[in-house]
Amino acid sequence: MKLDFDKMDGLVPAIIQDAKTGKVLMLAYMNQIAWEKTLETGNAWFYSRSRDKQWMKGEESGNVQKVKEVFIDCDDDTVLLKVEQVGDAACHKGYQSCFFRKLNGELTVIEEKVFDPDKVYKK
Amino acid sequence: MKLDFDKMDGLVPAIIQDAKTGKVLMLAYMNQIAWEKTLETGNAWFYSRSRDKQWMKGEESGNVQKVKEVFIDCDDDTVLLKVEQVGDAACHKGYQSCFFRKLNGELTVIEEKVFDPDKVYKK
């Protein structure tokens, strides 16, 4: 199984979905190393474009994502992971999902905060 | 509401999820025009990197995506659309979802074909 990392300069997007509820939790990017680490460890690893390095989701917050199922799209250039979200929050802003805002004319926050980011992340 | 198109040279990824079942159907990219057309028309529009133009999903197959809900992620650089998938198939290869293959050591097709692409798309 070889993913197509060429279309996006060495990255593929990965959609993260809650395995139990089907809720889409976040989208992040993987490079080859993050992809291999995800398969090897069973925890979701990503590549941070801003920090220019791979990282394990939850390495600081503890909210790791345990991979339950892996799907590849028809073009081999997108990954879908169904995960168990430890801590019940994927978003670094403290929400269950990064998609905590709904657009309906204006943007409205539709989720309750699960944790306070100021208490979880070091400055 | 202003999406951040700068991180990916004018594009943002859009996750398409079936509004009723929660199934993730596909991922595609939007440029500013596709984003505006999606909001204006209520049908999903994307930008094709290979064809270098925006297109309405289903314009050839008839399998349009009627947008039911729109969500924006915490960084304003990813869109999640919950849609009604007309024709019950999003993938150009004839499957309900582009994620019709599951990786478990090897890749296995886990969906039944909904349509025959050779009969739906012109060569």
mmCIF file of C-alpha atoms in Angstrom:
data_model
loop_
_atom_site.group_PDB
_atom_site.id
_atom_site.type_symbol
_atom_site.label_atom_id
_atom_site.label_comp_id
_atom_site.label_asym_id
_atom_site.label_seq_id
_atom_site.Cartn_x
_atom_site.Cartn_y
_atom_site.Cartn_z
ATOM 1 C CA MET A 1 0.000 0.000 0.000
ATOM 2 C CA LYS A 2 1.644 3.192 -1.209
ATOM 3 C CA LEU A 3 0.009 6.549 -0.615
ATOM 4 C CA ASP A 4 0.411 9.293 -3.206
ATOM 5 C CA PHE A 5 2.378 11.958 -1.362
ATOM 6 C CA ASP A 6 3.401 13.729 -4.575
ATOM 7 C CA LYS A 7 0.305 15.853 -5.146
ATOM 8 C CA MET A 8 0.889 17.904 -2.038
ATOM 9 C CA ASP A 9 4.661 18.127 -1.683
ATOM 10 C CA GLY A 10 5.006 15.091 0.549
ATOM 11 C CA LEU A 11 1.742 15.318 2.489
ATOM 12 C CA VAL A 12 -1.680 13.722 2.423
ATOM 13 C CA PRO A 13 -4.728 14.958 4.333
ATOM 14 C CA ALA A 14 -6.122 12.648 6.995
ATOM 15 C CA ILE A 15 -9.738 12.884 8.117
ATOM 16 C CA ILE A 16 -10.264 11.815 11.705
ATOM 17 C CA GLN A 17 -13.669 10.439 12.596
ATOM 18 C CA ASP A 18 -14.926 9.189 15.945
ATOM 19 C CA ALA A 19 -15.286 5.420 15.564
ATOM 20 C CA LYS A 20 -18.312 5.220 17.835
ATOM 21 C CA THR A 21 -20.352 8.312 16.989
ATOM 22 C CA GLY A 22 -19.280 8.967 13.388
ATOM 23 C CA LYS A 23 -18.567 12.598 14.274
ATOM 24 C CA VAL A 24 -15.822 14.161 12.163
ATOM 25 C CA LEU A 25 -13.269 15.366 14.690
ATOM 26 C CA MET A 26 -10.547 17.059 12.655
ATOM 27 C CA LEU A 27 -8.427 17.115 9.539
ATOM 28 C CA ALA A 28 -4.652 17.077 9.671
ATOM 29 C CA TYR A 29 -1.778 16.182 7.368
ATOM 30 C CA MET A 30 0.587 13.237 7.332
ATOM 31 C CA ASN A 31 4.001 12.898 5.756
ATOM 32 C CA GLN A 32 5.487 9.480 5.080
ATOM 33 C CA ILE A 33 6.969 9.265 8.573
ATOM 34 C CA ALA A 34 3.716 10.202 10.316
ATOM 35 C CA TRP A 35 1.836 7.670 8.186
ATOM 36 C CA GLU A 36 4.278 4.893 9.082
ATOM 37 C CA LYS A 37 4.251 5.812 12.755
ATOM 38 C CA THR A 38 0.449 5.761 12.746
ATOM 39 C CA LEU A 39 0.401 2.231 11.320
ATOM 40 C CA GLU A 40 3.214 1.013 13.565
ATOM 41 C CA THR A 41 1.975 2.451 16.855
ATOM 42 C CA GLY A 42 -1.803 2.475 16.422
ATOM 43 C CA ASN A 43 -1.886 6.100 17.540
ATOM 44 C CA ALA A 44 -2.528 8.948 15.094
ATOM 45 C CA TRP A 45 0.578 10.874 14.063
ATOM 46 C CA PHE A 46 0.548 13.977 11.890
ATOM 47 C CA TYR A 47 2.863 16.446 10.257
ATOM 48 C CA SER A 48 2.688 20.041 11.443
ATOM 49 C CA ARG A 49 3.180 22.505 8.619
ATOM 50 C CA SER A 50 3.787 25.377 11.015
ATOM 51 C CA ARG A 51 6.308 23.495 13.161
ATOM 52 C CA ASP A 52 7.749 21.486 10.256
ATOM 53 C CA LYS A 53 7.810 18.168 12.096
ATOM 54 C CA GLN A 54 5.726 15.107 12.767
ATOM 55 C CA TRP A 55 3.960 14.832 16.094
ATOM 56 C CA MET A 56 1.739 12.378 17.898
ATOM 57 C CA LYS A 57 -1.752 13.733 18.408
ATOM 58 C CA GLY A 58 -2.224 14.170 22.148
ATOM 59 C CA GLU A 59 1.477 14.149 23.000
ATOM 60 C CA GLU A 60 1.000 17.301 25.069
ATOM 61 C CA SER A 61 -2.695 17.194 25.997
ATOM 62 C CA GLY A 62 -2.895 13.455 26.553
ATOM 63 C CA ASN A 63 -5.817 13.339 24.133
ATOM 64 C CA VAL A 64 -4.321 10.676 21.902
ATOM 65 C CA GLN A 65 -6.284 9.037 19.104
ATOM 66 C CA LYS A 66 -6.305 5.245 19.104
ATOM 67 C CA VAL A 67 -6.749 4.073 15.538
ATOM 68 C CA LYS A 68 -9.547 1.551 15.097
ATOM 69 C CA GLU A 69 -9.941 1.477 11.295
ATOM 70 C CA VAL A 70 -7.985 2.878 8.336
ATOM 71 C CA PHE A 71 -9.483 3.686 4.944
ATOM 72 C CA ILE A 72 -7.781 4.953 1.774
ATOM 73 C CA ASP A 73 -9.581 6.966 -0.875
ATOM 74 C CA CYS A 74 -9.917 6.082 -4.550
ATOM 75 C CA ASP A 75 -6.930 8.218 -5.580
ATOM 76 C CA ASP A 76 -4.594 6.973 -2.813
ATOM 77 C CA ASP A 77 -4.127 10.580 -1.705
ATOM 78 C CA THR A 78 -6.417 10.869 1.327
ATOM 79 C CA VAL A 79 -6.684 8.840 4.528
ATOM 80 C CA LEU A 80 -9.704 8.330 6.751
ATOM 81 C CA LEU A 81 -9.068 7.138 10.290
ATOM 82 C CA LYS A 82 -11.777 5.971 12.629
ATOM 83 C CA VAL A 83 -10.425 6.494 16.110
ATOM 84 C CA GLU A 84 -11.153 6.287 19.777
ATOM 85 C CA GLN A 85 -10.611 9.848 20.976
ATOM 86 C CA VAL A 86 -9.084 9.736 24.445
ATOM 87 C CA GLY A 87 -10.281 12.634 26.615
ATOM 88 C CA ASP A 88 -13.277 13.128 24.328
ATOM 89 C CA ALA A 89 -11.754 16.245 22.737
ATOM 90 C CA ALA A 90 -9.741 16.507 19.529
ATOM 91 C CA CYS A 91 -9.534 20.280 19.117
ATOM 92 C CA HIS A 92 -6.684 22.277 20.620
ATOM 93 C CA LYS A 93 -9.245 24.954 21.441
ATOM 94 C CA GLY A 94 -10.908 22.589 23.919
ATOM 95 C CA TYR A 95 -13.812 21.285 21.868
ATOM 96 C CA GLN A 96 -14.718 17.718 20.983
ATOM 97 C CA SER A 97 -14.351 18.473 17.277
ATOM 98 C CA CYS A 98 -12.405 21.118 15.377
ATOM 99 C CA PHE A 99 -15.663 21.719 13.493
ATOM 100 C CA PHE A 100 -17.350 23.302 16.494
ATOM 101 C CA ARG A 101 -18.680 26.222 14.466
ATOM 102 C CA LYS A 102 -21.573 26.030 12.061
ATOM 103 C CA LEU A 103 -22.053 28.510 9.228
ATOM 104 C CA ASN A 104 -25.608 29.626 8.692
ATOM 105 C CA GLY A 105 -25.326 33.176 7.480
ATOM 106 C CA GLU A 106 -23.015 33.731 10.431
ATOM 107 C CA LEU A 107 -20.722 31.408 12.341
ATOM 108 C CA THR A 108 -22.183 29.956 15.521
ATOM 109 C CA VAL A 109 -20.405 27.863 18.154
ATOM 110 C CA ILE A 110 -22.455 24.672 18.479
ATOM 111 C CA GLU A 111 -20.407 22.676 20.973
ATOM 112 C CA GLU A 112 -19.635 22.991 24.660
ATOM 113 C CA LYS A 113 -16.001 23.211 25.691
ATOM 114 C CA VAL A 114 -14.632 19.948 27.083
ATOM 115 C CA PHE A 115 -11.444 21.443 28.522
ATOM 116 C CA ASP A 116 -9.708 24.772 29.053
ATOM 117 C CA PRO A 117 -6.760 25.020 26.622
ATOM 118 C CA ASP A 118 -4.912 27.404 28.952
ATOM 119 C CA LYS A 119 -4.742 24.666 31.559
ATOM 120 C CA VAL A 120 -3.755 21.896 29.157
ATOM 121 C CA TYR A 121 -1.168 23.446 26.877
ATOM 122 C CA LYS A 122 2.021 25.102 28.013
ATOM 123 C CA LYS A 123 2.502 28.588 26.663
ATOM 124 C CA MET B 1 -16.672 34.573 7.277
ATOM 125 C CA LYS B 2 -13.302 34.418 5.532
ATOM 126 C CA LEU B 3 -11.603 31.103 4.913
ATOM 127 C CA ASP B 4 -7.827 30.899 5.004
ATOM 128 C CA PHE B 5 -6.895 29.990 1.436
ATOM 129 C CA ASP B 6 -3.273 31.046 1.883
ATOM 130 C CA LYS B 7 -1.875 27.894 3.473
ATOM 131 C CA MET B 8 -2.469 25.804 0.359
ATOM 132 C CA ASP B 9 -1.963 28.200 -2.543
ATOM 133 C CA GLY B 10 -5.588 29.240 -2.828
ATOM 134 C CA LEU B 11 -7.283 25.989 -1.799
ATOM 135 C CA VAL B 12 -8.925 24.531 1.276
ATOM 136 C CA PRO B 13 -9.860 20.868 1.742
ATOM 137 C CA ALA B 14 -13.556 20.092 2.105
ATOM 138 C CA ILE B 15 -14.736 16.938 3.840
ATOM 139 C CA ILE B 16 -18.055 15.670 2.535
ATOM 140 C CA GLN B 17 -20.194 13.692 4.950
ATOM 141 C CA ASP B 18 -23.588 12.106 4.358
ATOM 142 C CA ALA B 19 -26.040 14.162 6.411
ATOM 143 C CA LYS B 20 -28.236 11.194 7.265
ATOM 144 C CA THR B 21 -25.806 8.345 7.863
ATOM 145 C CA GLY B 22 -22.687 10.233 8.968
ATOM 146 C CA LYS B 23 -20.624 8.288 6.439
ATOM 147 C CA VAL B 24 -17.613 10.225 5.114
ATOM 148 C CA LEU B 25 -18.088 10.261 1.352
ATOM 149 C CA MET B 26 -15.063 12.075 -0.031
ATOM 150 C CA LEU B 27 -12.535 14.837 0.318
ATOM 151 C CA ALA B 28 -12.051 17.473 -2.353
ATOM 152 C CA TYR B 29 -10.617 20.974 -2.612
ATOM 153 C CA MET B 30 -12.285 24.351 -2.981
ATOM 154 C CA ASN B 31 -10.875 27.592 -4.277
ATOM 155 C CA GLN B 32 -12.589 30.895 -3.454
ATOM 156 C CA ILE B 33 -14.924 30.599 -6.455
ATOM 157 C CA ALA B 34 -15.986 27.030 -5.624
ATOM 158 C CA TRP B 35 -16.600 28.059 -2.010
ATOM 159 C CA GLU B 36 -18.779 30.987 -3.057
ATOM 160 C CA LYS B 37 -20.696 28.905 -5.584
ATOM 161 C CA THR B 38 -21.327 26.251 -2.933
ATOM 162 C CA LEU B 39 -22.822 28.831 -0.586
ATOM 163 C CA GLU B 40 -24.793 30.578 -3.328
ATOM 164 C CA THR B 41 -26.242 27.509 -5.022
ATOM 165 C CA GLY B 42 -26.555 25.005 -2.164
ATOM 166 C CA ASN B 43 -24.766 22.401 -4.284
ATOM 167 C CA ALA B 44 -21.184 21.345 -3.595
ATOM 168 C CA TRP B 45 -18.603 22.860 -5.959
ATOM 169 C CA PHE B 46 -14.926 21.982 -5.957
ATOM 170 C CA TYR B 47 -11.690 22.882 -7.638
ATOM 171 C CA SER B 48 -10.010 20.209 -9.714
ATOM 172 C CA ARG B 49 -6.229 20.329 -9.440
ATOM 173 C CA SER B 50 -5.771 18.095 -12.481
ATOM 174 C CA ARG B 51 -8.191 20.061 -14.687
ATOM 175 C CA ASP B 52 -7.355 23.445 -13.133
ATOM 176 C CA LYS B 53 -10.951 24.621 -12.878
ATOM 177 C CA GLN B 54 -13.897 24.611 -10.525
ATOM 178 C CA TRP B 55 -16.678 22.121 -11.133
ATOM 179 C CA MET B 56 -20.010 21.203 -9.642
ATOM 180 C CA LYS B 57 -19.957 17.754 -8.089
ATOM 181 C CA GLY B 58 -22.315 15.611 -10.165
ATOM 182 C CA GLU B 59 -22.322 17.875 -13.215
ATOM 183 C CA GLU B 60 -21.611 14.865 -15.430
ATOM 184 C CA SER B 61 -22.913 11.932 -13.377
ATOM 185 C CA GLY B 62 -25.970 13.697 -11.996
ATOM 186 C CA ASN B 63 -24.845 12.718 -8.495
ATOM 187 C CA VAL B 64 -24.950 16.227 -7.097
ATOM 188 C CA GLN B 65 -24.483 16.965 -3.403
ATOM 189 C CA LYS B 66 -27.161 19.116 -1.790
ATOM 190 C CA VAL B 67 -25.603 20.967 1.109
ATOM 191 C CA LYS B 68 -27.526 20.620 4.354
ATOM 192 C CA GLU B 69 -25.016 21.985 6.882
ATOM 193 C CA VAL B 70 -21.686 23.804 6.694
ATOM 194 C CA PHE B 71 -19.006 23.710 9.397
ATOM 195 C CA ILE B 72 -15.647 25.511 9.545
ATOM 196 C CA ASP B 73 -12.692 24.205 11.517
ATOM 197 C CA CYS B 74 -10.828 26.014 14.276
ATOM 198 C CA ASP B 75 -8.126 27.332 11.922
ATOM 199 C CA ASP B 76 -10.523 28.515 9.202
ATOM 200 C CA ASP B 77 -8.681 26.323 6.718
ATOM 201 C CA THR B 78 -10.933 23.269 6.393
ATOM 202 C CA VAL B 79 -14.622 22.916 5.534
ATOM 203 C CA LEU B 80 -17.001 20.143 6.535
ATOM 204 C CA LEU B 81 -20.187 19.794 4.501
ATOM 205 C CA LYS B 82 -23.062 17.565 5.491
ATOM 206 C CA VAL B 83 -24.872 16.751 2.286
ATOM 207 C CA GLU B 84 -27.673 14.809 0.717
ATOM 208 C CA GLN B 85 -25.898 12.653 -1.852
ATOM 209 C CA VAL B 86 -28.138 12.347 -4.914
ATOM 210 C CA GLY B 87 -27.772 8.923 -6.563
ATOM 211 C CA ASP B 88 -26.340 7.496 -3.353
ATOM 212 C CA ALA B 89 -22.800 7.452 -4.797
ATOM 213 C CA ALA B 90 -20.074 10.065 -4.409
ATOM 214 C CA CYS B 91 -17.095 8.238 -5.885
ATOM 215 C CA HIS B 92 -16.271 8.472 -9.573
ATOM 216 C CA LYS B 93 -15.353 4.802 -9.412
ATOM 217 C CA GLY B 94 -18.983 3.929 -8.724
ATOM 218 C CA TYR B 95 -18.973 3.486 -4.966
ATOM 219 C CA GLN B 96 -21.014 5.258 -2.323
ATOM 220 C CA SER B 97 -17.861 6.647 -0.713
ATOM 221 C CA CYS B 98 -14.382 7.294 -2.051
ATOM 222 C CA PHE B 99 -13.182 5.451 1.054
ATOM 223 C CA PHE B 100 -14.413 2.094 -0.207
ATOM 224 C CA ARG B 101 -11.154 0.340 0.682
ATOM 225 C CA LYS B 102 -10.100 -0.588 4.186
ATOM 226 C CA LEU B 103 -6.485 -1.144 5.141
ATOM 227 C CA ASN B 104 -5.895 -4.079 7.446
ATOM 228 C CA GLY B 105 -2.518 -5.399 6.486
ATOM 229 C CA GLU B 106 -3.767 -5.330 2.907
ATOM 230 C CA LEU B 107 -6.359 -3.175 1.168
ATOM 231 C CA THR B 108 -9.824 -4.711 0.911
ATOM 232 C CA VAL B 109 -12.833 -3.348 -0.977
ATOM 233 C CA ILE B 110 -15.627 -3.114 1.582
ATOM 234 C CA GLU B 111 -18.436 -1.569 -0.470
ATOM 235 C CA GLU B 112 -20.646 -2.761 -3.299
ATOM 236 C CA LYS B 113 -20.597 -0.756 -6.514
ATOM 237 C CA VAL B 114 -23.626 1.496 -6.919
ATOM 238 C CA PHE B 115 -23.063 2.283 -10.592
ATOM 239 C CA ASP B 116 -20.807 1.380 -13.501
ATOM 240 C CA PRO B 117 -18.482 4.328 -14.217
ATOM 241 C CA ASP B 118 -18.124 3.298 -17.864
ATOM 242 C CA LYS B 119 -21.829 3.886 -18.363
ATOM 243 C CA VAL B 120 -21.956 7.177 -16.466
ATOM 244 C CA TYR B 121 -18.864 9.074 -17.578
ATOM 245 C CA LYS B 122 -17.959 9.874 -21.127
ATOM 246 C CA LYS B 123 -14.479 8.763 -22.139
#
